[in-house]
Amino acid sequence: MINLSQQYQQFGISEAVYKYGEEILASLQERFRRIDEVAEYNQLKVIRAMQECNVSEACLLGTTGYGYNDLGRDTLEKVYASLFHTEDALVRPQITCGTHALALALMSNLRPGDELLSPVGKPYDTLEEVIGIRPSKGSLKEYGISYSQVDLLADGSFDYDGIRAAIHDRTKLVTIQRSKGYQTRPTLSVERIGELIRFVKEIKPDVICMVDNCYGEFVETAEPTDVGADMVVGSLIKNPGGGLAPIGGYIAGKKECVENAAYRLTSPGLGKEVGASLGILSSFYEGLFLAPTVTAGALKGAIFAANIYEKIGFDVVPDGKQSRHDIIQAVTFGSPEGVIAFCQGIQAAASVDSFVTPEPWDMPGYDSQVIMAAGAFVSGSSIELSADGPIAPPYAVYFQGGLTFPHAKLGILKTLQNLIDKHIVTEDFHRAKA
Ligand SMILES: *Cc1c(COP(=O)(O)O)cnc(C)c1O
């Protein structure tokens, strides 16, 4: 018999915590089997796309300078288009992060006088400055592009009447965020995104429907572009980079939408023709190849965390049994101490920077202090085991990633041990009375 418990004890995780984890895991086997099935489906989808696009050894090399005729870059964009079933794609290391990819998609497809509509409530924090909800230099608002928002109803459903009333002749683009981000609303399934897009297109067929796909890629067998989205946008240091891409973002969608984005990213007249890939492409290809199984590991970690903390008595979103449409797990601790103890536990389980202690700080782009735990091979990569939470009510922590499930498991057990050591959770696995 392999003595796993002893291995965990070397990380300060007690026999009791280890056993508690094993009990929870035993109850999750059927769900894990279904996740593996989705991963298998998506693995084949990725390999098929690479085969169809004739990915060759030469594609793994890079160009320098202007980057004209960059075979690897152009082929990778075909692979993304094939995967997402879109006409075209832009996949570039010059897209610096998810926010940049989203800003690019919005700024290139909207013109002064147009209106942007979010029918799913407040968008991700960093987009508030892109849109100009919070005043910011270079925002859409500064360029005369207005914004309107329709919140989800209290039960999480779409406010169809509100959405109908919000669409008018200036409404040019509808942005739909798949993942919950820093909110405790449920994440949208691809199916529900499809229903929303159908509704919007019935009212206004030519409106561009964009989906912020961050954290959603490969969680299901279908993607938003399979249900009518004109554009999907995401970050390569989340799911589709498979943990290997060291930078980058993507936009996949209608030819015209992607072209607009390319002319904005580089320059009018140049578009997709320039943008040297340097030596980075092999990590994009290999990361994409690994992405389905990496996403599956992260998903299992999220479900494991949900079940551990739900049983102890904390609010978790999604709950332990709910179906999953992204890799984020929210756990509401109700106190700054809980959020901090959790994040410090994740950090202590890292391979890189395990010895540092994360503290809350004023992070650019966020309007309250945020604590972040990440011991990542790629700085800030949140497909790697990471956790973060704004230090503001309801004091929820957002946990995600793990390049392998064993690492996610270690991290979660370490958070639990930490919460017990800090007397936020009792020795017999209950929420301590405040
Ligand atoms: C991460 C994320 C973003 C922003 O991506 P960054 O790479 O952090 O700039 C936008 N939307 C959602 C839903 C995200 O999860």
Coordinates of C-alpha atoms and ligand atoms in Angstrom, one line a residue:
M1 CA 0.0 0.0 0.0
I2 CA 1.2 3.5 -0.8
N3 CA 1.1 5.6 2.3
L4 CA -0.4 8.8 1.0
S5 CA -1.4 10.1 4.4
Q6 CA 2.2 10.3 5.4
Q7 CA 3.0 12.3 2.2
Y8 CA 0.3 14.8 3.2
Q9 CA 1.6 15.0 6.7
Q10 CA 4.9 16.4 5.4
F11 CA 2.8 19.4 4.3
G12 CA 1.3 19.8 7.8
I13 CA -1.9 18.1 6.8
S14 CA -3.3 15.9 9.6
E15 CA -4.5 12.4 9.2
A16 CA -8.0 13.6 10.0
V17 CA -8.0 16.2 7.3
Y18 CA -6.6 13.7 4.8
K19 CA -9.3 11.2 5.7
Y20 CA -12.0 13.8 5.5
G21 CA -10.9 14.6 2.0
E22 CA -10.9 10.9 1.0
E23 CA -14.5 10.5 2.2
I24 CA -15.6 13.5 0.1
L25 CA -13.7 12.2 -2.9
A26 CA -15.3 8.8 -2.7
S27 CA -18.7 10.4 -3.2
L28 CA -17.5 12.2 -6.3
Q29 CA -16.3 9.4 -8.5
E30 CA -19.3 9.3 -10.8
R31 CA -19.0 13.1 -11.5
F32 CA -15.2 12.8 -12.1
R33 CA -15.9 10.0 -14.6
R34 CA -18.2 12.4 -16.5
I35 CA -15.6 15.1 -16.5
D36 CA -13.1 12.7 -17.9
E37 CA -15.5 11.9 -20.7
V38 CA -15.8 15.6 -21.6
A39 CA -12.0 15.9 -21.5
E40 CA -11.7 12.9 -23.8
Y41 CA -14.3 14.4 -26.2
N42 CA -12.4 17.7 -26.2
Q43 CA -9.0 16.1 -26.5
L44 CA -10.2 14.5 -29.7
K45 CA -11.7 17.8 -30.9
V46 CA -8.3 19.5 -30.4
I47 CA -6.3 16.8 -32.2
R48 CA -8.8 16.7 -35.0
A49 CA -8.5 20.5 -35.5
M50 CA -4.7 20.3 -35.6
Q51 CA -4.8 17.5 -38.1
E52 CA -7.3 19.3 -40.3
C53 CA -5.1 22.4 -40.3
N54 CA -2.0 20.3 -41.2
V55 CA 0.0 21.4 -38.2
S56 CA 3.6 20.6 -39.0
E57 CA 6.9 20.8 -37.2
A58 CA 7.6 24.0 -39.1
C59 CA 4.6 25.6 -37.3
L60 CA 6.3 25.3 -34.0
L61 CA 9.0 27.7 -35.1
G62 CA 8.7 31.5 -34.9
T63 CA 9.4 34.6 -36.9
T64 CA 11.0 37.9 -36.0
G65 CA 10.6 41.5 -37.1
Y66 CA 7.4 42.2 -39.0
G67 CA 6.4 38.5 -38.9
Y68 CA 5.2 38.3 -42.5
N69 CA 4.2 34.8 -43.6
D70 CA 4.4 33.4 -40.1
L71 CA 3.2 29.9 -40.9
G72 CA 2.9 28.8 -37.3
R73 CA 0.9 31.9 -36.3
D74 CA -1.5 31.7 -39.3
T75 CA -2.0 27.9 -38.8
L76 CA -2.7 28.3 -35.1
E77 CA -5.4 30.8 -35.9
K78 CA -6.9 28.3 -38.3
V79 CA -6.8 25.7 -35.6
Y80 CA -8.7 28.0 -33.2
A81 CA -11.2 28.8 -35.9
S82 CA -11.7 25.1 -36.6
L83 CA -12.1 24.4 -32.9
F84 CA -14.6 27.1 -32.3
H85 CA -16.3 26.5 -35.6
T86 CA -15.8 30.1 -36.6
E87 CA -14.8 31.8 -39.9
D88 CA -11.6 33.3 -38.4
A89 CA -9.5 33.8 -35.3
L90 CA -6.9 36.1 -33.9
V91 CA -4.5 34.3 -31.4
R92 CA -1.5 36.4 -30.5
P93 CA 1.1 36.9 -27.9
Q94 CA 0.7 40.7 -28.6
I95 CA -2.7 40.4 -26.9
T96 CA -1.4 40.9 -23.4
C97 CA -4.2 39.4 -21.2
G98 CA -7.9 38.7 -21.2
T99 CA -8.9 42.3 -20.5
H100 CA -6.9 43.4 -23.4
A101 CA -8.5 40.8 -25.7
L102 CA -12.0 42.0 -24.6
A103 CA -11.1 45.6 -24.9
L104 CA -9.8 44.9 -28.4
A105 CA -12.9 43.1 -29.5
L106 CA -15.1 45.9 -28.2
M107 CA -13.1 48.9 -29.3
S108 CA -12.6 47.5 -32.8
N109 CA -16.2 46.5 -33.4
L110 CA -17.9 49.6 -31.9
R111 CA -18.0 53.1 -33.4
P112 CA -18.9 56.4 -31.8
G113 CA -22.6 56.6 -31.3
D114 CA -23.0 52.9 -30.9
E115 CA -24.3 51.3 -27.7
L116 CA -23.0 48.3 -25.9
L117 CA -25.4 46.2 -23.9
S118 CA -24.7 43.7 -21.1
P119 CA -27.9 41.6 -20.6
V120 CA -26.3 39.6 -17.8
G121 CA -25.5 42.3 -15.2
K122 CA -22.3 43.9 -14.2
P123 CA -19.3 42.7 -16.3
Y124 CA -15.9 41.6 -14.9
D125 CA -14.3 44.3 -12.7
T126 CA -11.5 45.3 -15.2
L127 CA -14.1 45.9 -17.9
E128 CA -15.7 48.7 -15.9
E129 CA -12.7 50.8 -16.9
V130 CA -12.7 49.6 -20.5
I131 CA -16.4 50.5 -20.8
G132 CA -16.1 53.7 -18.7
I133 CA -18.5 52.6 -16.0
R134 CA -15.6 53.9 -13.8
P135 CA -14.1 56.9 -15.5
S136 CA -10.9 55.9 -17.2
K137 CA -8.5 57.2 -19.9
G138 CA -9.3 55.7 -23.3
S139 CA -12.5 54.1 -22.2
L140 CA -15.3 53.4 -24.7
K141 CA -17.3 56.2 -23.1
E142 CA -14.5 58.7 -24.0
Y143 CA -15.0 57.7 -27.6
G144 CA -18.8 58.4 -27.4
I145 CA -19.8 54.7 -27.1
S146 CA -22.6 54.4 -24.6
Y147 CA -23.4 51.4 -22.3
S148 CA -26.5 49.9 -20.9
Q149 CA -27.0 47.0 -18.6
V150 CA -29.8 44.7 -17.7
D151 CA -29.3 42.7 -14.5
L152 CA -30.2 39.1 -14.0
L153 CA -33.4 38.5 -12.0
A154 CA -33.1 37.6 -8.4
D155 CA -33.4 33.9 -9.3
G156 CA -30.5 34.2 -11.8
S157 CA -32.8 34.1 -14.9
F158 CA -32.7 36.5 -17.8
D159 CA -34.8 39.6 -17.5
Y160 CA -36.3 39.2 -21.0
D161 CA -38.7 42.2 -20.7
G162 CA -35.8 44.4 -19.6
I163 CA -33.6 43.2 -22.3
R164 CA -36.2 43.8 -25.0
A165 CA -36.7 47.3 -23.7
A166 CA -33.0 48.0 -23.7
I167 CA -32.4 47.1 -27.3
H168 CA -32.7 50.0 -29.7
D169 CA -31.4 51.2 -33.0
R170 CA -28.0 52.2 -31.6
T171 CA -27.5 48.8 -29.9
K172 CA -24.5 47.4 -31.8
L173 CA -23.0 44.8 -29.6
V174 CA -24.2 42.6 -26.8
T175 CA -21.6 41.3 -24.4
I176 CA -22.3 38.1 -22.4
Q177 CA -20.0 37.0 -19.7
R178 CA -20.0 33.2 -19.4
S179 CA -18.2 33.0 -16.1
K180 CA -19.4 34.6 -12.9
G181 CA -16.1 36.5 -12.2
Y182 CA -16.1 38.2 -8.8
Q183 CA -19.8 37.7 -8.4
T184 CA -21.9 35.0 -6.7
R185 CA -24.3 34.6 -9.6
P186 CA -24.4 31.3 -11.3
T187 CA -22.2 30.8 -14.4
L188 CA -24.0 30.5 -17.7
S189 CA -24.1 27.2 -19.5
V190 CA -23.5 27.2 -23.2
E191 CA -27.2 26.2 -23.6
R192 CA -28.4 29.2 -21.7
I193 CA -26.1 31.5 -23.6
G194 CA -27.7 30.1 -26.8
E195 CA -31.2 30.9 -25.6
L196 CA -30.2 34.4 -24.8
I197 CA -28.5 34.9 -28.1
R198 CA -31.6 33.6 -30.0
F199 CA -33.8 36.0 -28.1
V200 CA -31.5 39.0 -28.8
K201 CA -31.2 38.1 -32.5
E202 CA -35.0 37.8 -32.8
I203 CA -35.3 41.4 -31.7
K204 CA -32.3 42.6 -33.7
P205 CA -30.7 40.1 -36.1
D206 CA -27.6 42.2 -37.0
V207 CA -26.5 42.9 -33.4
I208 CA -23.0 41.4 -32.7
C209 CA -23.2 38.9 -29.8
M210 CA -19.8 38.6 -28.1
V211 CA -19.1 36.1 -25.3
D212 CA -16.4 36.7 -22.7
N213 CA -15.3 33.0 -22.6
C214 CA -12.7 33.4 -19.9
Y215 CA -12.5 30.2 -17.7
G216 CA -15.2 28.5 -19.8
E217 CA -13.2 26.8 -22.6
F218 CA -13.4 23.0 -22.7
V219 CA -15.6 22.8 -19.6
E220 CA -18.4 21.6 -21.9
T221 CA -18.3 19.8 -25.3
A222 CA -19.8 22.9 -27.0
E223 CA -18.6 26.5 -27.0
P224 CA -20.7 29.6 -27.3
T225 CA -19.9 29.9 -31.0
D226 CA -21.8 26.6 -31.5
V227 CA -24.9 28.3 -30.3
G228 CA -24.9 31.6 -32.2
A229 CA -22.2 33.8 -30.7
D230 CA -20.5 36.0 -33.3
M231 CA -17.3 36.3 -31.2
V232 CA -15.7 34.5 -28.3
V233 CA -12.9 36.1 -26.4
G234 CA -10.5 34.7 -23.8
S235 CA -7.0 34.6 -22.3
L236 CA -4.3 32.1 -23.0
I237 CA -3.1 32.1 -19.4
K238 CA -6.4 30.6 -18.5
N239 CA -7.9 27.4 -19.9
P240 CA -6.9 27.3 -23.6
G241 CA -3.2 27.9 -22.9
G242 CA -3.1 24.7 -20.9
G243 CA -0.7 26.2 -18.4
L244 CA 2.1 26.4 -21.0
A245 CA 1.3 29.6 -22.8
P246 CA 3.3 32.3 -21.1
I247 CA 1.1 35.2 -22.4
G248 CA -1.6 35.8 -25.0
G249 CA -5.3 36.2 -25.8
Y250 CA -7.7 35.1 -28.5
I251 CA -10.7 36.3 -30.4
A252 CA -12.5 33.8 -32.6
G253 CA -15.6 34.6 -34.6
K254 CA -17.1 36.1 -37.8
K255 CA -14.5 37.1 -40.3
E256 CA -15.5 40.8 -40.1
C257 CA -15.3 40.9 -36.3
V258 CA -11.9 39.3 -36.2
E259 CA -10.6 41.5 -39.0
N260 CA -11.7 44.6 -37.2
A261 CA -9.9 43.4 -34.1
A262 CA -6.7 42.7 -36.1
Y263 CA -6.7 46.1 -37.7
R264 CA -7.0 47.6 -34.2
L265 CA -4.4 45.4 -32.7
T266 CA -1.8 46.2 -35.3
S267 CA -2.8 49.0 -37.6
P268 CA -5.3 49.8 -40.4
G269 CA -3.8 48.4 -43.5
L270 CA -1.7 45.8 -41.7
G271 CA -4.2 43.7 -39.7
K272 CA -3.3 40.0 -39.4
E273 CA -0.3 40.2 -41.7
V274 CA 2.1 41.4 -39.1
G275 CA 3.0 40.3 -35.6
A276 CA 6.0 38.1 -35.2
S277 CA 5.4 35.1 -33.0
L278 CA 9.0 35.0 -31.8
G279 CA 9.7 31.7 -30.2
I280 CA 6.4 31.3 -28.4
L281 CA 4.3 29.1 -30.7
S282 CA 5.2 25.7 -29.5
S283 CA 3.9 26.6 -26.1
F284 CA 0.6 27.8 -27.7
Y285 CA 0.2 24.5 -29.6
E286 CA 1.3 22.2 -26.8
G287 CA -0.8 24.2 -24.3
L288 CA -3.9 23.9 -26.4
F289 CA -3.2 20.2 -26.8
L290 CA -3.1 19.8 -23.0
A291 CA -6.0 22.3 -22.3
P292 CA -8.8 19.7 -22.2
T293 CA -7.2 17.5 -19.5
V294 CA -5.8 20.5 -17.6
T295 CA -9.3 22.0 -17.5
A296 CA -10.7 18.7 -16.3
G297 CA -8.2 18.6 -13.4
A298 CA -9.1 22.2 -12.5
L299 CA -12.8 21.3 -12.7
K300 CA -12.3 18.3 -10.3
G301 CA -10.5 20.6 -7.9
A302 CA -13.4 23.1 -8.0
I303 CA -15.9 20.3 -7.3
F304 CA -13.8 18.9 -4.5
A305 CA -13.5 22.3 -2.8
A306 CA -17.3 22.9 -3.2
N307 CA -18.1 19.6 -1.5
I308 CA -15.5 20.1 1.3
Y309 CA -16.7 23.6 2.3
E310 CA -20.4 23.0 1.7
K311 CA -20.4 20.1 4.1
I312 CA -18.6 22.2 6.7
G313 CA -21.4 24.8 6.4
F314 CA -20.1 27.6 4.1
D315 CA -22.0 29.0 1.2
V316 CA -20.5 27.7 -2.1
V317 CA -21.3 28.7 -5.7
P318 CA -21.8 26.5 -7.6
D319 CA -23.0 24.2 -4.8
G320 CA -21.5 20.7 -4.4
K321 CA -24.0 19.0 -6.8
Q322 CA -24.6 21.7 -9.4
S323 CA -23.5 21.3 -13.0
R324 CA -20.4 23.3 -13.9
H325 CA -19.8 25.8 -16.7
D326 CA -16.5 27.2 -15.7
I327 CA -13.6 26.3 -13.4
I328 CA -14.2 28.9 -10.7
Q329 CA -15.4 28.0 -7.3
A330 CA -16.6 30.6 -4.9
V331 CA -16.7 30.0 -1.2
T332 CA -18.1 32.6 1.1
F333 CA -16.3 32.8 4.4
G334 CA -18.1 35.9 5.8
S335 CA -14.9 37.3 7.3
P336 CA -11.6 38.7 6.0
E337 CA -9.8 36.2 8.2
G338 CA -11.4 33.3 6.3
V339 CA -10.5 34.7 2.9
I340 CA -6.9 35.3 4.0
A341 CA -6.5 31.9 5.6
F342 CA -7.8 30.2 2.5
C343 CA -5.5 32.1 0.2
Q344 CA -2.5 31.5 2.4
G345 CA -3.3 27.7 2.3
I346 CA -3.3 27.7 -1.5
Q347 CA 0.0 29.6 -1.5
A348 CA 1.6 27.1 0.9
A349 CA 0.8 24.3 -1.5
A350 CA 2.6 25.8 -4.5
S351 CA 5.8 24.6 -6.1
V352 CA 6.9 28.1 -6.8
D353 CA 6.9 30.7 -4.0
S354 CA 5.4 28.4 -1.4
F355 CA 7.4 30.3 1.3
V356 CA 5.7 33.7 0.7
T357 CA 2.6 34.8 2.6
P358 CA 0.0 36.6 0.5
E359 CA -1.5 39.8 1.9
P360 CA -4.4 42.0 0.7
W361 CA -3.3 44.9 -1.6
D362 CA -4.6 47.6 -3.9
M363 CA -4.5 45.9 -7.2
P364 CA -4.9 48.1 -10.3
G365 CA -8.3 47.7 -12.0
Y366 CA -10.1 46.6 -8.8
D367 CA -12.1 48.9 -6.5
S368 CA -11.4 47.2 -3.2
Q369 CA -8.3 45.5 -1.8
V370 CA -7.7 42.1 -3.2
I371 CA -5.7 39.1 -1.8
M372 CA -4.2 36.7 -4.3
A373 CA -2.6 33.4 -3.9
A374 CA -0.5 32.1 -6.8
G375 CA 2.6 30.1 -6.9
A376 CA 2.7 29.9 -10.6
F377 CA 5.2 28.9 -13.3
V378 CA 3.6 31.7 -15.4
S379 CA 3.1 34.8 -13.4
G380 CA -0.5 35.5 -12.7
S381 CA -1.7 32.4 -14.5
S382 CA -5.0 31.4 -13.1
I383 CA -5.3 28.1 -14.8
E384 CA -2.6 27.2 -12.3
L385 CA -3.7 26.6 -8.7
S386 CA -4.7 30.0 -7.5
A387 CA -7.2 31.8 -5.3
D388 CA -8.2 35.4 -4.9
G389 CA -10.8 37.4 -3.2
P390 CA -11.8 41.0 -2.7
I391 CA -11.6 42.1 0.9
A392 CA -15.2 43.3 1.0
P393 CA -18.5 41.7 2.0
P394 CA -19.6 39.0 1.6
Y395 CA -15.9 37.9 1.9
A396 CA -16.0 35.3 -0.7
V397 CA -12.9 33.6 -2.1
Y398 CA -12.6 32.6 -5.7
F399 CA -10.6 29.5 -6.3
Q400 CA -9.5 28.1 -9.6
G401 CA -7.1 26.1 -11.5
G402 CA -4.5 23.4 -10.8
L403 CA -2.5 22.0 -13.7
T404 CA -3.1 18.6 -12.2
F405 CA -5.8 17.3 -9.9
P406 CA -3.3 16.0 -7.3
H407 CA -2.0 19.6 -6.9
A408 CA -5.5 21.0 -6.6
K409 CA -6.3 18.4 -4.0
L410 CA -3.2 19.2 -2.0
G411 CA -4.0 22.9 -2.1
I412 CA -7.6 22.4 -0.9
L413 CA -6.6 20.1 1.9
K414 CA -4.0 22.7 2.9
T415 CA -6.6 25.5 3.0
L416 CA -8.8 23.3 5.2
Q417 CA -5.9 22.6 7.6
N418 CA -5.1 26.3 7.7
L419 CA -8.7 27.2 8.6
I420 CA -8.7 24.6 11.3
D421 CA -5.4 25.9 12.7
K422 CA -6.9 29.4 12.7
H423 CA -10.0 28.1 14.5
I424 CA -12.3 29.2 11.7
V425 CA -13.3 25.6 11.2
T426 CA -13.6 23.2 14.2
E427 CA -11.5 20.0 14.6
D428 CA -14.7 18.0 13.8
F429 CA -15.2 19.9 10.5
H430 CA -17.9 22.4 11.4
R431 CA -18.0 26.1 10.8
A432 CA -16.8 27.7 14.1
K433 CA -19.4 30.0 15.8
A434 CA -18.4 33.6 15.4
Ligands
LIG1 C1 -9.9 36.8 -16.1 C2 -11.1 37.4 -16.6 C3 -11.1 38.5 -17.4 C4 -9.9 39.4 -17.5 O1 -8.8 38.7 -17.9 P1 -7.3 39.2 -17.4 O2 -6.4 38.2 -18.2 O3 -7.2 39.0 -15.9 O4 -7.1 40.6 -17.9 C5 -12.3 39.0 -18.0 N1 -13.4 38.3 -17.8 C6 -13.5 37.2 -17.0 C7 -14.8 36.5 -16.9 C8 -12.4 36.7 -16.5 O5 -12.5 35.6 -15.7

